[in-house]
Coordinates of C-alpha atoms in Angstrom, one line a residue:
M1411 CA 128.8 132.6 333.8
P1412 CA 127.2 132.0 329.7
P1413 CA 128.9 134.6 328.3
S1414 CA 126.5 136.0 326.3
R1415 CA 124.8 138.4 329.0
S1416 CA 126.3 140.4 331.6
A1417 CA 127.1 139.8 335.2
Q1418 CA 124.1 142.3 336.4
D1419 CA 122.3 140.4 333.7
V1420 CA 122.1 137.1 335.2
P1421 CA 120.2 136.5 338.8
K1422 CA 122.9 135.4 341.4
P1423 CA 120.5 132.4 342.0
D1424 CA 120.6 131.7 337.8
V1425 CA 124.1 131.9 338.0
R1426 CA 125.1 129.6 341.1
L1427 CA 122.0 127.4 339.9
L1428 CA 123.9 127.4 336.0
Q1429 CA 126.4 126.1 338.0
D1430 CA 125.7 123.6 339.8
L1431 CA 123.4 122.2 337.4
E1432 CA 126.7 122.2 334.6
E1433 CA 128.1 118.8 336.1
V1434 CA 124.4 117.2 335.2
V1435 CA 124.2 118.5 332.1
E1436 CA 127.1 117.2 330.6
R1437 CA 125.9 113.2 331.5
E1438 CA 123.3 114.2 330.5
L1439 CA 125.0 115.2 327.0
D1440 CA 126.4 111.9 327.4
R1441 CA 123.3 109.9 328.2
H1442 CA 121.5 111.4 325.4
L1443 CA 123.8 111.2 323.4
G1444 CA 124.7 107.8 324.0
V1445 CA 120.6 106.9 323.3
F1446 CA 119.6 108.3 320.4
K1447 CA 119.2 107.2 316.9
E1448 CA 120.2 108.7 314.3
W1449 CA 117.5 109.3 310.7
M1450 CA 116.9 111.0 308.0
P1451 CA 114.5 113.6 307.6
H1452 CA 114.1 112.4 303.9
E1453 CA 113.5 108.8 304.3
Y1454 CA 109.9 110.0 306.1
V1455 CA 109.0 112.1 303.0
P1456 CA 106.2 110.6 300.4
W1457 CA 107.8 112.6 296.9
D1458 CA 106.4 109.7 294.5
R1459 CA 102.7 112.1 295.8
G1460 CA 105.4 115.4 295.1
R1461 CA 104.5 117.3 292.0
D1462 CA 105.0 121.1 290.7
F1463 CA 102.5 123.3 292.5
D1464 CA 101.2 126.5 290.0
G1465 CA 104.0 129.5 289.6
V1466 CA 106.9 129.8 287.9
L1467 CA 106.5 125.8 286.9
D1468 CA 102.7 125.9 286.1
G1469 CA 101.8 123.1 287.9
E1470 CA 99.0 122.3 289.1
P1471 CA 97.4 124.5 291.5
W1472 CA 97.1 123.1 295.1
A1473 CA 93.3 122.4 296.0
P1474 CA 91.3 121.0 299.3
E1475 CA 90.9 117.3 297.9
Q1476 CA 94.0 117.1 297.7
S1477 CA 95.2 116.3 301.2
P1478 CA 95.0 113.1 302.2
L1479 CA 94.6 115.1 305.7
T1480 CA 91.6 114.4 308.2
P1481 CA 90.5 118.0 309.2
V1482 CA 91.1 117.8 312.6
G1483 CA 95.1 116.7 310.7
K1484 CA 95.5 119.7 308.7
V1485 CA 94.6 122.1 311.6
A1486 CA 96.9 120.5 314.2
M1487 CA 99.9 119.5 310.8
V1488 CA 99.7 123.4 310.3
V1489 CA 99.9 124.5 314.6
N1490 CA 102.5 121.8 315.2
L1491 CA 104.6 122.8 312.2
L1492 CA 104.8 126.5 312.4
T1493 CA 105.3 126.3 315.9
E1494 CA 109.0 123.7 314.8
D1495 CA 109.3 126.8 312.5
N1496 CA 109.8 129.3 315.6
L1497 CA 113.3 127.8 316.0
P1498 CA 115.7 130.4 315.8
S1499 CA 114.2 132.0 318.4
Y1500 CA 114.1 129.4 320.7
H1501 CA 117.6 129.1 320.5
H1502 CA 118.2 132.8 320.6
E1503 CA 116.5 132.4 323.7
I1504 CA 118.3 128.9 325.5
A1505 CA 121.5 130.5 324.6
A1506 CA 120.9 134.0 326.2
L1507 CA 120.2 132.2 329.8
F1508 CA 121.8 128.9 329.2
G1509 CA 124.6 130.3 327.7
R1510 CA 127.3 128.7 324.6
D1511 CA 130.0 127.3 326.6
G1512 CA 130.9 124.1 328.3
A1513 CA 128.3 121.2 328.4
W1514 CA 125.2 123.6 328.2
G1515 CA 126.3 125.2 325.6
T1516 CA 127.2 121.9 323.4
W1517 CA 123.4 121.0 324.3
V1518 CA 121.8 124.0 323.6
H1519 CA 123.7 123.4 319.8
R1520 CA 122.7 120.3 320.4
W1521 CA 119.1 120.3 320.1
T1522 CA 118.4 122.5 317.8
A1523 CA 119.8 120.9 315.8
E1524 CA 118.0 118.0 316.3
E1525 CA 114.3 120.2 316.1
A1526 CA 115.7 121.4 312.6
R1527 CA 115.0 118.4 311.4
H1528 CA 111.0 118.0 312.2
S1529 CA 110.7 121.5 310.5
L1530 CA 112.0 120.4 307.6
V1531 CA 110.2 116.8 307.6
M1532 CA 106.7 118.0 308.4
R1533 CA 107.0 120.9 305.8
D1534 CA 108.4 118.0 303.6
Y1535 CA 105.6 116.0 304.0
L1536 CA 102.7 118.6 303.6
L1537 CA 104.6 119.7 300.7
A1538 CA 104.9 116.8 299.0
S1539 CA 101.4 115.5 299.6
R1540 CA 99.6 119.0 298.9
A1541 CA 98.5 118.6 302.3
V1542 CA 97.6 121.8 303.4
D1543 CA 97.5 125.3 301.2
P1544 CA 100.8 126.4 300.2
V1545 CA 100.8 129.5 300.2
A1546 CA 98.6 130.0 303.4
L1547 CA 101.3 127.8 304.8
E1548 CA 103.8 129.8 303.8
R1549 CA 102.3 133.1 304.3
A1550 CA 101.3 132.3 308.3
R1551 CA 105.8 131.4 308.3
M1552 CA 107.1 134.8 307.4
T1553 CA 104.3 136.3 309.8
H1554 CA 105.1 134.0 312.7
M1555 CA 108.7 133.9 312.4
S1556 CA 108.3 137.4 312.2
A1557 CA 106.7 138.6 315.5
G1558 CA 109.7 135.8 316.9
F1559 CA 108.8 134.7 320.4
A1560 CA 110.3 136.1 323.7
S1561 CA 109.6 133.0 326.1
D1562 CA 107.1 133.9 329.9
N1563 CA 110.1 131.9 331.5
R1564 CA 113.1 133.8 330.6
H1565 CA 113.6 135.9 334.0
S1566 CA 114.4 132.2 334.9
A1567 CA 117.2 129.4 335.2
L1568 CA 115.0 127.4 337.2
H1569 CA 111.6 128.4 335.1
T1570 CA 112.8 127.4 332.4
V1571 CA 114.3 124.4 333.1
A1572 CA 110.3 123.7 335.0
Y1573 CA 109.3 124.6 332.0
V1574 CA 110.4 122.6 329.0
A1575 CA 110.7 119.9 331.4
F1576 CA 106.8 119.9 330.6
Q1577 CA 106.5 121.9 326.9
E1578 CA 108.9 119.0 325.5
L1579 CA 106.9 116.3 326.6
A1580 CA 103.3 118.7 325.4
T1581 CA 105.2 118.2 321.8
R1582 CA 105.6 115.1 322.0
V1583 CA 102.0 114.6 322.7
S1584 CA 100.4 116.7 320.6
H1585 CA 102.2 115.1 317.8
R1586 CA 102.1 111.8 318.4
N1587 CA 98.2 112.7 318.3
T1588 CA 98.2 114.5 316.0
G1589 CA 100.1 111.1 313.3
R1590 CA 96.4 109.5 315.2
G1591 CA 94.2 111.6 313.9
S1592 CA 95.9 112.4 311.3
G1593 CA 94.3 110.1 308.3
D1594 CA 97.1 109.3 306.3
P1595 CA 99.9 106.5 307.5
V1596 CA 102.4 108.0 306.0
C1597 CA 102.0 111.1 308.8
D1598 CA 101.8 108.9 311.2
R1599 CA 104.9 107.1 310.8
L1600 CA 106.6 110.4 310.5
L1601 CA 105.1 112.3 313.6
A1602 CA 105.6 109.0 315.0
R1603 CA 109.6 109.7 314.3
V1604 CA 109.7 113.4 315.7
A1605 CA 108.1 112.0 318.7
A1606 CA 110.9 109.6 319.7
D1607 CA 112.6 112.4 319.6
E1608 CA 110.0 115.7 321.8
N1609 CA 110.4 112.4 323.9
L1610 CA 114.5 111.9 324.4
H1611 CA 114.7 115.7 324.9
M1612 CA 112.4 116.3 327.5
V1613 CA 114.4 113.3 329.7
F1614 CA 116.8 115.6 329.6
Y1615 CA 115.4 118.9 331.0
R1616 CA 113.1 116.6 333.6
N1617 CA 116.3 114.8 334.9
L1618 CA 118.3 118.2 334.7
L1619 CA 115.1 119.0 337.1
A1620 CA 115.4 116.4 339.5
A1621 CA 119.0 118.1 340.1
A1622 CA 117.2 121.4 340.9
L1623 CA 115.0 120.2 343.5
E1624 CA 117.9 118.5 345.0
I1625 CA 120.2 121.7 344.6
A1626 CA 116.5 124.0 345.1
P1627 CA 114.1 122.3 346.5
D1628 CA 112.0 125.4 347.6
R1629 CA 112.7 127.1 344.9
A1630 CA 112.1 124.5 342.7
V1631 CA 108.6 123.2 343.7
R1632 CA 108.0 127.2 342.8
A1633 CA 108.8 127.6 339.7
V1634 CA 107.1 124.2 339.3
A1635 CA 103.9 125.1 340.7
D1636 CA 104.2 129.5 338.5
V1637 CA 105.2 127.1 334.7
V1638 CA 102.5 124.1 336.0
S1639 CA 99.7 126.8 336.3
G1640 CA 100.6 129.1 334.0
F1641 CA 101.1 127.3 331.1
R1642 CA 101.6 128.3 326.7
M1643 CA 102.3 126.1 324.2
P1644 CA 104.8 127.7 322.7
G1645 CA 102.8 128.3 319.0
H1646 CA 100.1 130.6 321.4
G1647 CA 101.0 133.7 319.7
L1648 CA 100.4 131.7 315.8
P1649 CA 97.8 133.4 313.9
G1650 CA 94.3 132.2 314.0
F1651 CA 95.7 130.0 317.2
E1652 CA 92.6 130.6 319.1
R1653 CA 90.4 129.1 316.4
A1654 CA 93.0 125.8 316.2
A1655 CA 93.6 125.4 320.0
V1656 CA 89.5 124.7 319.8
E1657 CA 89.5 122.7 316.6
I1658 CA 92.3 120.7 318.2
A1659 CA 90.5 120.3 321.4
L1660 CA 87.4 119.1 320.1
G1661 CA 89.2 117.2 317.9
G1662 CA 90.5 115.1 321.6
V1663 CA 94.1 115.7 319.8
Y1664 CA 95.1 118.2 321.9
D1665 CA 92.9 119.8 325.5
L1666 CA 92.8 119.5 328.7
R1667 CA 92.1 116.0 329.7
V1668 CA 95.2 115.7 327.6
H1669 CA 97.1 118.1 329.5
H1670 CA 95.7 116.8 332.6
D1671 CA 97.0 113.2 332.4
D1672 CA 99.6 113.1 329.6
V1673 CA 101.3 115.6 330.7
L1674 CA 101.3 117.7 333.6
Q1675 CA 101.0 114.4 336.1
P1676 CA 103.8 111.9 334.2
V1677 CA 106.0 115.2 335.3
L1678 CA 105.0 115.1 338.7
R1679 CA 104.5 111.5 339.3
H1680 CA 108.4 110.7 338.1
L1681 CA 109.6 113.4 340.3
K1682 CA 107.5 113.0 343.2
V1683 CA 106.7 117.1 343.7
L1684 CA 103.7 116.6 345.8
G1685 CA 104.6 114.3 348.3
L1686 CA 108.4 115.7 348.6
S1687 CA 108.9 116.1 352.3
G1688 CA 111.2 118.9 354.2
L1689 CA 110.5 122.2 352.3
G1690 CA 110.3 125.0 353.9
P1691 CA 107.3 127.5 353.9
E1692 CA 107.9 128.3 350.1
G1693 CA 108.3 125.3 349.0
L1694 CA 105.3 124.0 351.0
R1695 CA 102.9 127.7 349.7
A1696 CA 104.1 126.2 346.3
Q1697 CA 102.3 122.6 346.5
Q1698 CA 99.7 123.4 348.0
E1699 CA 99.6 126.0 345.6
L1700 CA 100.4 123.1 343.0
G1701 CA 97.4 120.7 344.5
E1702 CA 95.2 123.0 343.8
F1703 CA 95.4 123.9 340.5
L1704 CA 96.1 120.5 339.9
G1705 CA 92.2 119.7 341.4
S1706 CA 90.4 122.5 340.0
L1707 CA 91.9 122.2 336.3
N1708 CA 90.9 118.5 336.1
T1709 CA 87.5 119.8 336.6
R1710 CA 87.7 122.3 334.1
A1711 CA 88.7 119.1 331.7
A1712 CA 85.3 116.5 332.2
R1713 CA 83.2 119.9 332.1
F1714 CA 85.3 120.7 328.4
D1715 CA 84.5 116.3 328.4
E1716 CA 81.2 117.0 328.9
R1717 CA 80.9 120.1 326.3
R1718 CA 82.4 118.8 323.5
A1719 CA 80.8 115.4 323.4
T1720 CA 77.2 117.6 323.4
I1721 CA 79.1 119.4 319.9
M1722 CA 80.1 116.8 319.2
T1723 CA 76.0 115.3 318.7
R1724 CA 75.1 118.3 317.4
R1725 CA 78.0 118.1 314.8
E1726 CA 76.7 114.9 313.5
A1727 CA 73.2 116.6 313.6
A1728 CA 73.6 119.4 311.2
G1729 CA 75.3 116.8 309.6
R1730 CA 78.5 118.2 308.8
G1731 CA 81.3 119.9 310.8
G1732 CA 82.1 123.6 311.5
R1733 CA 79.6 125.7 312.6
A1734 CA 78.0 124.0 316.1
G1735 CA 78.8 125.1 318.6
S1736 CA 82.7 125.6 318.1
S1737 CA 83.3 128.7 320.2
G1738 CA 85.5 129.1 323.2
T1739 CA 88.5 128.3 324.4
A1740 CA 88.0 126.5 327.5
G1741 CA 89.9 123.4 325.8
A1742 CA 92.0 124.3 324.1
P1743 CA 96.5 123.9 324.9
G1744 CA 97.3 127.8 324.6
R1745 CA 97.8 129.5 328.3
T1746 CA 95.8 126.5 330.7
G1747 CA 93.1 125.6 329.9
A1748 CA 96.1 124.4 327.7

């Protein structure tokens, strides 16, 4: 049992599941380390763009026109970085749930070390390239990290495994689409490298979820249904997240269609969750609920696609974006509508 929690804190089914999955974790950790390619964050940062800021070094004040990023690129990069910044809280959550001993503990620390690269390289890029207001960025980091993070799924190891299988893919997709829409080839290359790490993390957790579906199929399908229907990105508590999420959705970086087609469906298809046979009553109910939710989400995604087309047409007619028709969060990546 994980030493950081008492026997009273850990539900018995979770204890058994963690023990049953230990061998799978060890195997997946070996596979992960075998395919992971070492990379150096400093090699992806355009240091030659950097110069002193105003302040104690009496450098040049930051100004919006210095940024090489598109408007949606700036918004998405800030949201992505501030999300990555909260790594200490994420580490605390999974270390408390999965433990710090054995294969589980080795994975928790390895994952944390790899994830730390992402915030390092993204922050260095933003500051060296003067892509965003450094004072606003630092104040937002302080606010967000001071609030911490509490997982929606901290009550259940199985729900947590299910969540991270989808969340790691969502993060990969968000980084990749941010890079493509950034307007800066250096940013695109950097985020492609970060996204490659996130993909490996997704595969690790997806394979754990596959094993859980074999060990406890009814409970696992219920966990998947609960997680998918209540999914929220880990950055949902960021200051101004709802407004930023709308702009990210309108920019096509991450919206309902992306969430449905590029995040939920690939994992569910790979695991064959909707076609899983031999389930009991609870598993069958969860399977049905999952199918109904996906149908509803697909409908909402289609409606948002139509709304976005209208909004973007209005913005173009107005000559510049930001005001016409940008209210509402129906296509934003918070709670699903993720």
